[in-house]
Short mmCIF file of C-alpha atoms and ligand atoms in Angstrom, two decimals:
data_model
loop_
_atom_site.label_atom_id
_atom_site.label_comp_id
_atom_site.label_asym_id
_atom_site.label_seq_id
_atom_site.Cartn_x
_atom_site.Cartn_y
_atom_site.Cartn_z
CA MET A 775 -0.05 -0.10 0.02
CA THR A 776 1.10 3.48 -0.38
CA ARG A 777 1.00 5.65 2.61
CA PRO A 778 0.46 9.45 2.30
CA TYR A 779 3.43 11.55 3.10
CA TYR A 780 2.97 13.68 6.25
CA ILE A 781 5.33 16.78 6.60
CA ALA A 782 5.28 18.68 9.94
CA GLY A 783 6.99 21.82 11.16
CA ASN A 784 7.74 21.99 14.76
CA TRP A 785 8.59 25.67 15.48
CA LYS A 786 9.60 25.04 19.04
CA MET A 787 10.20 28.29 21.28
CA HIS A 788 10.61 30.45 18.28
CA LYS A 789 8.50 33.34 16.91
CA THR A 790 6.44 36.02 18.25
CA ARG A 791 2.93 36.16 17.08
CA SER A 792 3.43 38.52 14.17
CA GLU A 793 6.61 36.42 13.08
CA ALA A 794 4.48 33.29 13.43
CA ALA A 795 1.59 34.88 11.26
CA GLU A 796 3.96 35.97 8.53
CA LEU A 797 5.44 32.40 8.14
CA ALA A 798 1.90 30.82 8.31
CA ARG A 799 0.54 32.96 5.69
CA THR A 800 3.42 32.38 3.38
CA LEU A 801 2.95 28.63 3.80
CA THR A 802 -0.70 28.69 3.02
CA VAL A 803 0.25 30.31 -0.32
CA LYS A 804 3.22 28.09 -1.02
CA LEU A 805 1.81 24.82 -0.17
CA LYS A 806 -1.61 25.42 -1.57
CA ASP A 807 -0.87 22.84 -4.29
CA GLY A 808 1.23 20.57 -2.26
CA LYS A 809 0.15 16.98 -2.45
CA HIS A 810 1.15 15.72 0.94
CA LYS A 811 -0.17 16.02 4.37
CA TYR A 812 1.08 19.10 6.30
CA LEU A 813 1.14 20.53 9.75
CA VAL A 814 2.65 23.47 11.65
CA ALA A 815 3.05 23.43 15.44
CA PRO A 816 3.74 26.96 16.69
CA SER A 817 4.18 27.95 20.40
CA PHE A 818 1.06 28.03 22.51
CA THR A 819 1.08 31.74 22.24
CA SER A 820 0.82 31.79 18.40
CA LEU A 821 -1.73 28.92 18.32
CA GLU A 822 -4.81 31.26 17.95
CA THR A 823 -3.14 33.57 15.40
CA VAL A 824 -1.72 30.76 13.19
CA GLY A 825 -4.96 28.85 13.71
CA ALA A 826 -6.99 31.62 12.10
CA ILE A 827 -4.59 31.80 9.17
CA VAL A 828 -4.50 28.04 8.39
CA LYS A 829 -8.23 27.34 9.02
CA GLY A 830 -9.82 25.82 5.96
CA THR A 831 -6.34 25.29 4.17
CA ASN A 832 -4.31 22.08 3.70
CA ILE A 833 -2.36 22.91 6.76
CA LEU A 834 -3.18 21.24 10.13
CA LEU A 835 -2.71 23.19 13.34
CA GLY A 836 -0.49 21.37 15.91
CA ALA A 837 0.53 22.07 19.55
CA GLN A 838 3.95 21.02 20.67
CA ASN A 839 2.98 19.60 24.14
CA MET A 840 -0.11 19.25 26.53
CA ALA A 841 -0.66 18.61 30.16
CA ALA A 842 -1.39 15.03 31.34
CA GLU A 843 -4.55 16.27 33.26
CA GLU A 844 -7.72 17.52 31.89
CA GLN A 845 -7.89 20.60 34.05
CA GLY A 846 -7.08 21.74 37.65
CA ALA A 847 -4.29 23.16 39.75
CA HIS A 848 -1.30 22.73 37.37
CA THR A 849 0.37 26.05 37.23
CA GLY A 850 2.12 26.79 33.91
CA GLU A 851 0.54 23.80 32.14
CA VAL A 852 -1.72 24.00 29.16
CA SER A 853 -4.71 21.53 28.78
CA VAL A 854 -6.38 19.53 26.06
CA LEU A 855 -9.54 21.49 26.52
CA GLN A 856 -7.77 24.69 26.11
CA LEU A 857 -6.09 23.45 22.96
CA LYS A 858 -9.20 22.23 21.32
CA ASP A 859 -10.77 25.64 22.17
CA LEU A 860 -8.10 27.20 19.86
CA GLY A 861 -8.91 24.76 17.02
CA VAL A 862 -5.77 22.70 17.60
CA GLN A 863 -6.35 19.33 15.61
CA VAL A 864 -2.94 17.64 16.50
CA VAL A 865 -0.61 17.41 19.51
CA ILE A 866 3.21 16.44 19.43
CA LEU A 867 3.83 14.30 22.46
CA GLY A 868 6.95 12.79 23.93
CA HIS A 869 9.29 15.07 21.94
CA SER A 870 12.96 14.44 22.90
CA GLU A 871 13.29 17.78 24.37
CA ARG A 872 10.27 16.94 26.76
CA ARG A 873 11.67 13.60 27.52
CA HIS A 874 15.21 14.64 28.28
CA THR A 875 15.18 18.39 29.24
CA TYR A 876 11.91 18.27 31.15
CA LYS A 877 12.10 14.61 32.31
CA GLU A 878 8.87 13.39 31.01
CA ASP A 879 8.89 9.56 31.24
CA ASP A 880 6.94 6.94 29.31
CA GLU A 881 4.09 6.75 31.90
CA LEU A 882 3.48 10.46 31.66
CA VAL A 883 3.73 10.44 27.79
CA ASN A 884 1.14 7.63 27.69
CA LYS A 885 -1.18 9.49 29.92
CA LYS A 886 -1.04 12.38 27.59
CA VAL A 887 -1.47 10.33 24.49
CA LYS A 888 -4.62 8.67 25.89
CA LEU A 889 -6.01 12.01 26.95
CA ALA A 890 -5.49 13.70 23.77
CA LEU A 891 -7.05 10.87 21.84
CA ARG A 892 -10.01 10.64 24.14
CA HIS A 893 -10.73 14.24 23.49
CA GLY A 894 -10.39 13.86 19.68
CA LEU A 895 -7.07 15.22 19.12
CA ASP A 896 -4.72 13.49 16.65
CA VAL A 897 -1.19 12.68 18.18
CA ILE A 898 2.26 12.64 16.90
CA LEU A 899 4.18 10.33 19.40
CA CYS A 900 7.92 11.02 19.37
CA ILE A 901 10.35 8.20 19.95
CA GLY A 902 14.22 7.96 19.61
CA GLU A 903 17.56 7.02 21.25
CA LEU A 904 20.37 9.02 22.74
CA LEU A 905 23.73 8.69 21.15
CA SER A 906 25.04 6.70 24.10
CA GLU A 907 22.03 4.26 23.52
CA ARG A 908 22.89 3.88 19.96
CA GLU A 909 26.60 3.39 20.52
CA ALA A 910 25.53 0.53 23.08
CA GLY A 911 23.47 -1.11 20.54
CA LEU A 912 20.28 -0.22 22.08
CA ALA A 913 18.46 1.93 19.43
CA GLU A 914 15.91 -0.72 18.56
CA LYS A 915 15.18 -1.65 22.26
CA VAL A 916 14.67 2.13 23.23
CA CYS A 917 12.49 2.69 20.37
CA GLU A 918 10.37 -0.38 21.08
CA THR A 919 10.02 0.42 24.69
CA GLN A 920 8.90 4.01 23.95
CA THR A 921 6.38 2.76 21.28
CA ARG A 922 4.82 0.07 23.50
CA LYS A 923 4.66 2.31 26.73
CA GLY A 924 3.54 5.26 24.80
CA LEU A 925 0.74 3.25 23.19
CA GLU A 926 -0.23 1.25 26.22
CA GLY A 927 -4.09 0.91 26.45
CA VAL A 928 -4.66 2.78 23.00
CA PRO A 929 -7.15 0.58 21.15
CA VAL A 930 -6.55 -0.29 17.48
CA SER A 931 -9.72 1.81 16.70
CA ASP A 932 -7.70 4.99 17.83
CA LEU A 933 -4.52 4.16 16.08
CA ALA A 934 -5.30 5.65 12.75
CA ARG A 935 -5.18 9.08 14.73
CA VAL A 936 -1.56 8.28 15.86
CA THR A 937 1.53 9.11 13.84
CA LEU A 938 4.96 8.01 15.05
CA ALA A 939 8.03 10.28 14.61
CA TYR A 940 11.41 8.58 14.92
CA GLU A 941 13.79 11.31 16.00
CA PRO A 942 17.33 9.90 17.13
CA VAL A 943 18.30 12.53 19.65
CA TRP A 944 21.75 12.72 18.39
CA ALA A 945 20.43 14.07 15.14
CA ILE A 946 18.08 16.74 16.47
CA GLY A 947 19.32 20.37 15.85
CA THR A 948 22.79 18.95 15.36
CA GLY A 949 23.12 18.88 11.55
CA LYS A 950 23.76 15.30 11.70
CA THR A 951 21.16 13.23 9.97
CA ALA A 952 20.57 9.51 10.25
CA THR A 953 21.55 7.94 7.01
CA PRO A 954 18.26 7.02 5.15
CA GLU A 955 19.38 3.39 5.55
CA ASP A 956 19.80 3.69 9.36
CA ALA A 957 16.58 5.42 9.66
CA ASP A 958 14.58 3.08 7.47
CA ALA A 959 15.95 0.33 9.60
CA ILE A 960 14.61 1.63 12.77
CA HIS A 961 11.24 2.60 11.00
CA ALA A 962 10.97 -1.02 9.64
CA TYR A 963 11.76 -2.27 13.25
CA VAL A 964 9.06 -0.02 14.80
CA ARG A 965 6.57 -0.98 12.16
CA GLY A 966 7.21 -4.64 13.42
CA VAL A 967 6.53 -3.70 16.86
CA ILE A 968 3.26 -2.04 15.84
CA GLU A 969 2.46 -5.31 13.84
CA ARG A 970 3.03 -7.39 17.08
CA LEU A 971 0.81 -5.11 18.99
CA TYR A 972 -1.91 -4.38 16.57
CA GLY A 973 -1.69 -6.62 13.49
CA ALA A 974 -0.31 -6.44 10.01
CA SER A 975 -3.02 -4.08 8.76
CA ALA A 976 -2.64 -1.49 11.28
CA ALA A 977 1.26 -1.63 10.89
CA GLU A 978 0.91 -1.27 7.22
CA LYS A 979 -1.15 1.99 7.61
CA MET A 980 0.99 3.49 10.39
CA ILE A 981 2.60 6.56 9.38
CA ILE A 982 6.20 7.07 10.74
CA GLN A 983 7.92 10.34 10.28
CA TYR A 984 11.70 10.85 10.50
CA GLY A 985 12.94 13.82 12.39
CA GLY A 986 16.52 15.11 13.03
CA SER A 987 18.26 17.58 10.83
CA VAL A 988 15.87 17.17 7.93
CA LYS A 989 16.56 19.77 5.11
CA ALA A 990 15.75 20.17 1.50
CA GLU A 991 19.12 18.54 0.58
CA ASN A 992 18.20 15.24 2.37
CA ALA A 993 14.38 15.07 2.37
CA ALA A 994 13.89 13.30 -0.79
CA GLN A 995 16.35 10.49 -0.14
CA LEU A 996 14.86 9.94 3.22
CA MET A 997 11.28 9.85 1.92
CA ALA A 998 12.33 7.39 -0.92
CA LYS A 999 12.90 4.72 1.68
CA GLU A 1000 10.03 2.22 2.11
CA ASN A 1001 9.22 2.86 5.68
CA ILE A 1002 9.86 6.57 6.03
CA ASP A 1003 6.51 8.34 5.66
CA GLY A 1004 7.19 11.92 6.17
CA ALA A 1005 9.13 14.28 8.38
CA LEU A 1006 9.05 16.20 11.61
CA VAL A 1007 11.14 19.23 10.90
CA GLY A 1008 12.48 21.77 13.52
CA GLY A 1009 15.20 24.12 12.34
CA ALA A 1010 14.29 24.00 8.70
CA SER A 1011 10.74 24.75 9.37
CA LEU A 1012 11.43 28.31 10.69
CA LYS A 1013 11.71 29.77 7.13
CA ALA A 1014 9.46 29.24 4.25
CA ASP A 1015 12.54 29.18 2.09
CA THR A 1016 13.94 25.99 3.89
CA PHE A 1017 10.51 24.37 4.72
CA VAL A 1018 8.76 24.68 1.37
CA PRO A 1019 11.23 22.49 -0.54
CA ILE A 1020 10.93 19.90 2.00
CA ALA A 1021 7.16 19.99 2.04
CA MET A 1022 6.76 20.18 -1.86
CA PHE A 1023 9.34 17.25 -2.47
CA GLY A 1024 8.54 14.63 -4.97
P1 LIG B 150 15.56 19.65 13.87
O1 LIG B 150 14.47 19.16 14.97
O2 LIG B 150 15.06 19.39 12.36
O3 LIG B 150 15.94 21.08 14.10
O4 LIG B 150 16.75 18.63 13.97
C1 LIG B 150 13.66 18.08 14.72
C2 LIG B 150 12.62 17.92 16.02
O5 LIG B 150 13.08 18.31 17.09
O6 LIG B 150 11.35 17.84 15.68
#
């Protein structure tokens, strides 16, 4: 089967509202005839502004994180209800910066995944090993654990609303990209994990994005691999000039 390509831009903690609006406006024009699935994930502060711009276009609105609780005394957190109120359609969960800088563990990520799905949001669940784990030969094991634990309790009926993003931590923001062969090998392995958990048909349909220093120069080679179904782009998503060629590849 041919899976649709899904290209997402994670703007991380960049851009004021006016800067975010300018980029979003440009993308709506330049990606208008794009044939892939698109998403932009601005900071919480720009979600409403960007949401108004991408509404009704072929670009989905994503958030970069979400609280694990529906509401309550959680100073500094943002809830699923608040995201939905802003028109957010997708939430990125378990990003390596959340896991490693802010110490989110698999249990917390899993709680967020289930909460998001229960409220009708789609999820991009990020997985990926540290350099030390890769060097110790643990890349597959780490990705398997993060996938299994991240999806624990998620029924097969919700799986179509989950995208996986394989982002080797050593490749994020470093300019070092995994080779297409290395990335594809992990994607194939993770697809096998999904098959063991949910069956062959669900595994076949699962969209697995690659992330980690994706740029126009390497996007097409990565996407050409059988198990790479899109990209989660950080640095190169911050400018239309660098994101559009990735989004319009092929
Ligand atoms: P990068 O970030 O493209 O800047 O490496 C990717 C990500 O963190 O999603």
